[in-house]
Short mmCIF file of C-alpha atoms in Angstrom, two decimals:
data_model
loop_
_atom_site.label_atom_id
_atom_site.label_comp_id
_atom_site.label_asym_id
_atom_site.label_seq_id
_atom_site.Cartn_x
_atom_site.Cartn_y
_atom_site.Cartn_z
CA MET W 19 21.52 0.33 38.48
CA CYS W 20 18.15 2.63 37.53
CA ALA W 21 17.05 4.18 40.28
CA ASN W 22 13.97 6.54 41.53
CA VAL W 23 15.97 9.39 43.11
CA ILE W 24 14.17 12.61 44.89
CA ILE W 25 16.54 16.23 45.01
CA ALA W 26 16.70 18.17 48.18
CA GLU W 27 18.03 21.25 46.94
CA ASP W 28 17.67 24.66 47.60
CA ASP W 29 20.75 25.64 45.93
CA GLU W 30 19.14 25.85 42.07
CA LYS W 31 22.90 25.13 40.54
CA GLN W 32 23.50 22.63 42.92
CA ALA W 33 20.61 20.63 42.18
CA GLU W 34 21.02 20.52 38.44
CA LEU W 35 23.98 19.50 39.22
CA LEU W 36 22.76 16.78 41.04
CA ARG W 37 19.79 16.32 38.26
CA ARG W 38 22.41 16.26 35.30
CA TYR W 39 24.98 12.93 36.83
CA LEU W 40 22.50 11.37 38.45
CA GLU W 41 20.55 11.29 34.75
CA ARG W 42 23.64 9.95 33.24
CA GLU W 43 23.65 7.49 35.33
CA GLY W 44 19.91 6.91 34.35
CA HIS W 45 18.94 7.22 37.14
CA ARG W 46 14.75 9.29 37.72
CA VAL W 47 15.14 12.57 39.09
CA THR W 48 12.69 14.89 40.72
CA VAL W 49 13.94 18.15 42.21
CA THR W 50 12.46 19.85 44.95
CA VAL W 51 13.12 22.90 47.42
CA ASP W 52 12.18 22.74 50.60
CA GLY W 53 11.96 20.57 53.44
CA LEU W 54 8.64 20.59 53.42
CA ALA W 55 8.65 19.43 49.64
CA ALA W 56 10.44 16.69 49.31
CA LEU W 57 8.90 14.67 52.78
CA ASP W 58 6.09 15.02 50.17
CA ALA W 59 7.70 14.17 47.62
CA VAL W 60 8.76 11.11 49.45
CA ARG W 61 5.28 10.29 49.86
CA HIS W 62 3.90 9.72 46.77
CA ARG W 63 6.84 8.77 44.59
CA GLU W 64 8.88 6.30 46.92
CA PRO W 65 12.00 6.70 45.92
CA ASP W 66 14.59 4.56 46.03
CA LEU W 67 17.22 7.55 47.95
CA LEU W 68 16.36 10.92 49.25
CA VAL W 69 19.91 13.68 48.76
CA LEU W 70 19.30 16.04 51.22
CA ASP W 71 20.78 19.18 51.50
CA VAL W 72 21.28 19.97 55.24
CA MET W 73 20.37 23.88 55.50
CA MET W 74 17.54 24.59 53.06
CA PRO W 75 13.34 26.40 53.84
CA ARG W 76 10.59 25.10 55.51
CA ALA W 77 12.06 22.70 57.26
CA ASP W 78 15.58 22.08 57.45
CA GLY W 79 17.54 18.21 56.47
CA LEU W 80 18.04 17.08 59.46
CA ASP W 81 13.59 17.55 60.92
CA VAL W 82 12.93 16.25 57.81
CA VAL W 83 15.12 12.72 58.89
CA ARG W 84 13.98 12.71 61.77
CA VAL W 85 10.24 13.35 60.52
CA LEU W 86 11.21 9.89 58.37
CA ARG W 87 11.84 8.17 60.55
CA ALA W 88 9.45 8.53 62.44
CA GLU W 89 7.34 7.52 60.39
CA HIS W 90 9.29 4.25 59.70
CA ARG W 91 10.28 4.41 56.48
CA GLU W 92 13.47 3.87 55.93
CA LEU W 93 15.02 4.94 52.38
CA PRO W 94 18.40 5.17 51.83
CA VAL W 95 19.24 9.07 52.68
CA LEU W 96 22.23 11.14 51.45
CA MET W 97 22.65 14.82 53.11
CA LEU W 98 24.38 17.40 52.05
CA THR W 99 26.47 19.47 54.08
CA ALA W 100 28.68 22.71 54.36
CA ARG W 101 28.90 22.44 58.41
CA THR W 102 32.25 21.09 58.74
CA THR W 103 32.76 20.39 62.95
CA GLU W 104 32.37 16.91 63.75
CA ASP W 105 29.74 17.12 66.16
CA ASP W 106 26.79 18.26 63.11
CA LEU W 107 28.06 14.96 60.77
CA LEU W 108 27.28 13.03 63.23
CA LEU W 109 24.28 14.30 64.77
CA GLY W 110 22.76 13.53 61.08
CA LEU W 111 23.49 10.04 61.48
CA ASP W 112 22.39 9.67 64.49
CA LEU W 113 19.31 10.58 63.35
CA GLY W 114 18.86 8.12 61.15
CA ALA W 115 20.76 9.94 57.89
CA ASP W 116 22.54 6.58 55.92
CA ASP W 117 26.27 8.80 54.23
CA TYR W 118 26.46 12.67 54.16
CA VAL W 119 28.47 14.65 51.93
CA THR W 120 29.89 18.25 53.26
CA LYS W 121 30.22 20.66 50.48
CA PRO W 122 32.17 21.50 47.98
CA TYR W 123 32.20 17.78 46.92
CA SER W 124 33.61 15.52 44.13
CA PRO W 125 30.79 14.58 41.91
CA ARG W 126 32.05 12.10 41.70
CA GLU W 127 32.73 10.53 45.18
CA LEU W 128 29.13 12.01 45.56
CA MET W 129 28.74 9.48 42.60
CA ALA W 130 30.30 7.22 43.74
CA ARG W 131 28.35 6.84 47.49
CA VAL W 132 25.48 6.76 45.33
CA ARG W 133 26.26 3.82 43.26
CA THR W 134 26.55 2.31 47.44
CA LEU W 135 23.72 2.69 49.34
CA LEU W 136 21.23 1.86 45.72
CA ARG W 137 22.85 -1.57 45.76
CA ARG W 138 23.38 -1.91 49.70
CA ASN W 139 19.36 -1.38 48.98
CA ARG W 140 18.61 -3.53 46.17
CA ARG W 141 20.45 -6.07 47.68
CA ALA W 142 18.59 -6.37 50.97
CA SER W 143 14.84 -5.65 48.74
CA ASP W 144 15.70 -8.87 46.62
CA ALA W 145 16.41 -11.13 49.90
CA GLY W 146 12.88 -12.20 49.82
CA PRO W 147 11.96 -14.86 51.09
CA SER W 148 16.15 -16.32 52.00
CA ASP W 149 15.96 -13.05 54.45
CA PRO W 150 17.78 -14.28 58.37
CA ALA W 151 15.91 -15.38 61.06
CA VAL W 152 15.21 -14.10 64.33
CA LEU W 153 18.60 -13.72 66.11
CA THR W 154 18.81 -13.63 69.92
CA VAL W 155 21.43 -12.83 72.20
CA GLY W 156 19.85 -13.40 75.79
CA ALA W 157 17.42 -10.77 76.44
CA LEU W 158 18.40 -9.36 72.99
CA VAL W 159 16.23 -10.15 70.32
CA VAL W 160 17.09 -8.82 66.69
CA ASP W 161 14.37 -10.21 64.01
CA PRO W 162 15.81 -9.26 60.21
CA THR W 163 12.65 -9.59 58.47
CA ARG W 164 10.47 -7.62 60.54
CA HIS W 165 13.17 -5.11 61.30
CA VAL W 166 12.52 -4.85 65.47
CA VAL W 167 15.01 -4.83 68.19
CA SER W 168 13.88 -6.10 71.94
CA VAL W 169 15.62 -5.83 74.75
CA ALA W 170 13.31 -8.13 77.85
CA GLY W 171 10.02 -7.52 75.84
CA GLU W 172 10.18 -4.36 75.34
CA ALA W 173 11.02 -2.94 72.49
CA VAL W 174 13.42 -1.18 71.39
CA GLU W 175 13.73 2.27 68.12
CA CYS W 176 17.27 1.99 66.77
CA THR W 177 17.86 3.73 62.73
CA PRO W 178 19.22 1.61 60.13
CA GLY W 179 22.22 1.78 60.97
CA GLU W 180 21.71 0.81 64.11
CA PHE W 181 19.84 -1.47 63.12
CA ARG W 182 22.62 -3.12 59.99
CA ILE W 183 25.78 -2.84 62.58
CA LEU W 184 22.91 -5.12 65.95
CA SER W 185 22.04 -7.29 63.23
CA ALA W 186 25.73 -8.05 62.09
CA LEU W 187 27.30 -8.44 65.90
CA ALA W 188 23.99 -10.58 66.82
CA ALA W 189 23.95 -12.92 63.81
CA GLU W 190 27.72 -14.54 65.27
CA PRO W 191 27.66 -13.58 69.23
CA ASP W 192 31.04 -13.02 70.74
CA ARG W 193 32.94 -12.55 67.81
CA VAL W 194 34.50 -9.44 67.04
CA PHE W 195 33.74 -6.87 64.90
CA SER W 196 36.60 -4.31 63.93
CA ARG W 197 35.49 -1.77 63.04
CA GLN W 198 36.38 -1.71 59.16
CA GLN W 199 34.30 -4.73 58.71
CA LEU W 200 30.98 -2.77 60.70
CA LEU W 201 31.61 -0.46 57.83
CA ALA W 202 31.38 -2.74 55.86
CA GLU W 203 27.66 -3.99 56.93
CA LEU W 204 26.98 -0.22 56.53
CA HIS W 205 28.12 1.50 53.40
CA GLY W 206 30.19 -0.85 51.65
CA PHE W 207 33.80 -0.76 51.47
CA ASP W 208 33.96 3.01 50.57
CA ARG W 209 37.64 5.10 51.43
CA TYR W 210 35.59 8.33 51.97
CA ILE W 211 33.66 7.48 56.10
CA SER W 212 35.72 7.14 58.44
CA ASP W 213 35.46 5.27 61.06
CA ARG W 214 34.27 7.37 64.04
CA THR W 215 30.82 6.85 61.74
CA VAL W 216 30.90 2.75 63.51
CA ASP W 217 31.74 4.33 67.96
CA VAL W 218 28.58 6.84 67.12
CA HIS W 219 26.77 4.25 66.23
CA VAL W 220 27.67 1.46 69.10
CA MET W 221 27.08 4.69 71.28
CA ASN W 222 24.29 5.31 70.63
CA LEU W 223 22.47 1.71 71.11
CA ARG W 224 24.58 0.65 74.60
CA LYS W 225 21.72 4.52 75.45
CA LYS W 226 18.85 2.10 73.60
CA ILE W 227 19.90 -1.57 74.95
CA GLU W 228 21.77 -1.58 77.82
CA PRO W 229 20.76 -1.01 81.86
CA ALA W 230 24.33 0.66 82.17
CA PRO W 231 25.32 2.56 78.86
CA ARG W 232 28.77 3.50 80.95
CA ARG W 233 29.33 0.29 81.34
CA PRO W 234 27.59 -2.17 78.91
CA ALA W 235 27.10 -5.89 79.86
CA ARG W 236 25.84 -6.57 76.15
CA LEU W 237 27.41 -4.16 73.97
CA LEU W 238 31.61 -4.70 74.70
CA THR W 239 34.89 -2.60 73.63
CA VAL W 240 37.94 -5.17 72.54
CA PHE W 241 40.34 -2.58 72.88
CA GLY W 242 42.49 -2.44 69.81
CA ILE W 243 40.57 -4.17 68.35
CA GLY W 244 36.38 -3.19 68.04
CA TYR W 245 33.62 -4.63 69.19
CA LYS W 246 31.40 -7.74 70.18
CA LEU W 247 27.95 -8.79 71.26
CA THR W 248 27.91 -11.07 74.18
CA ASP W 249 25.49 -12.61 75.84
CA PRO W 250 25.93 -11.55 79.78
CA ALA W 251 24.28 -14.59 81.43
CA LYS W 252 26.53 -17.18 79.89
CA ALA W 253 29.29 -14.72 80.38
CA ALA W 254 29.08 -14.42 84.07
CA GLU W 255 29.70 -18.13 83.79
CA ARG W 256 31.87 -18.42 82.17
CA ALA W 257 33.29 -16.24 84.44
CA SER W 258 32.68 -18.10 87.45
CA SER W 259 33.17 -21.38 85.98
#
């Protein structure tokens, strides 16, 4: 699988190491050294993947992700970070990054993450005329083809990760998905990814689709198992019958 990859990394040695590993697997690589240059490269080259360092001059990696998602660019973003606290790592996912690797990292682990993101993106691109139909769960509507979500007619902005989880849940209402099953929707079966990633996406989705996020009626926790998506009106009918 030959892909067009942009590296945004201001450490020259790290950037060269990344470039060599990516080119060894047959990818075309462009290296940028600051956030603004990374944004310019994405806009002009339409890459298949952005490998993005968090700490960079002019605009850091988190700002780059904010801008890309605000422009509705859905290319996969793999973040590189020396920050090791959970809050810092999850902030990148919250903003719309697809995955992250903490420094110092194993090149083998990094390339495994790259392959996972590229395979997932290739499957989405190849869907073609068999794209799934619009999914409706009560007042919640998910359109996988147009990448649109609405609740009672009001548009809801979702990050790519949030959208993939919501699409999986909406495709099978009332089915309980484990965290590992939802992780597979995000990244494939990758032993490096934490279950906490799913919890963060669910928390953010509830803020967007629930009238009272602390008392969810649509996106429910099934304790000890995982999550499910339900129609609150139908759930109320079942409870009263």
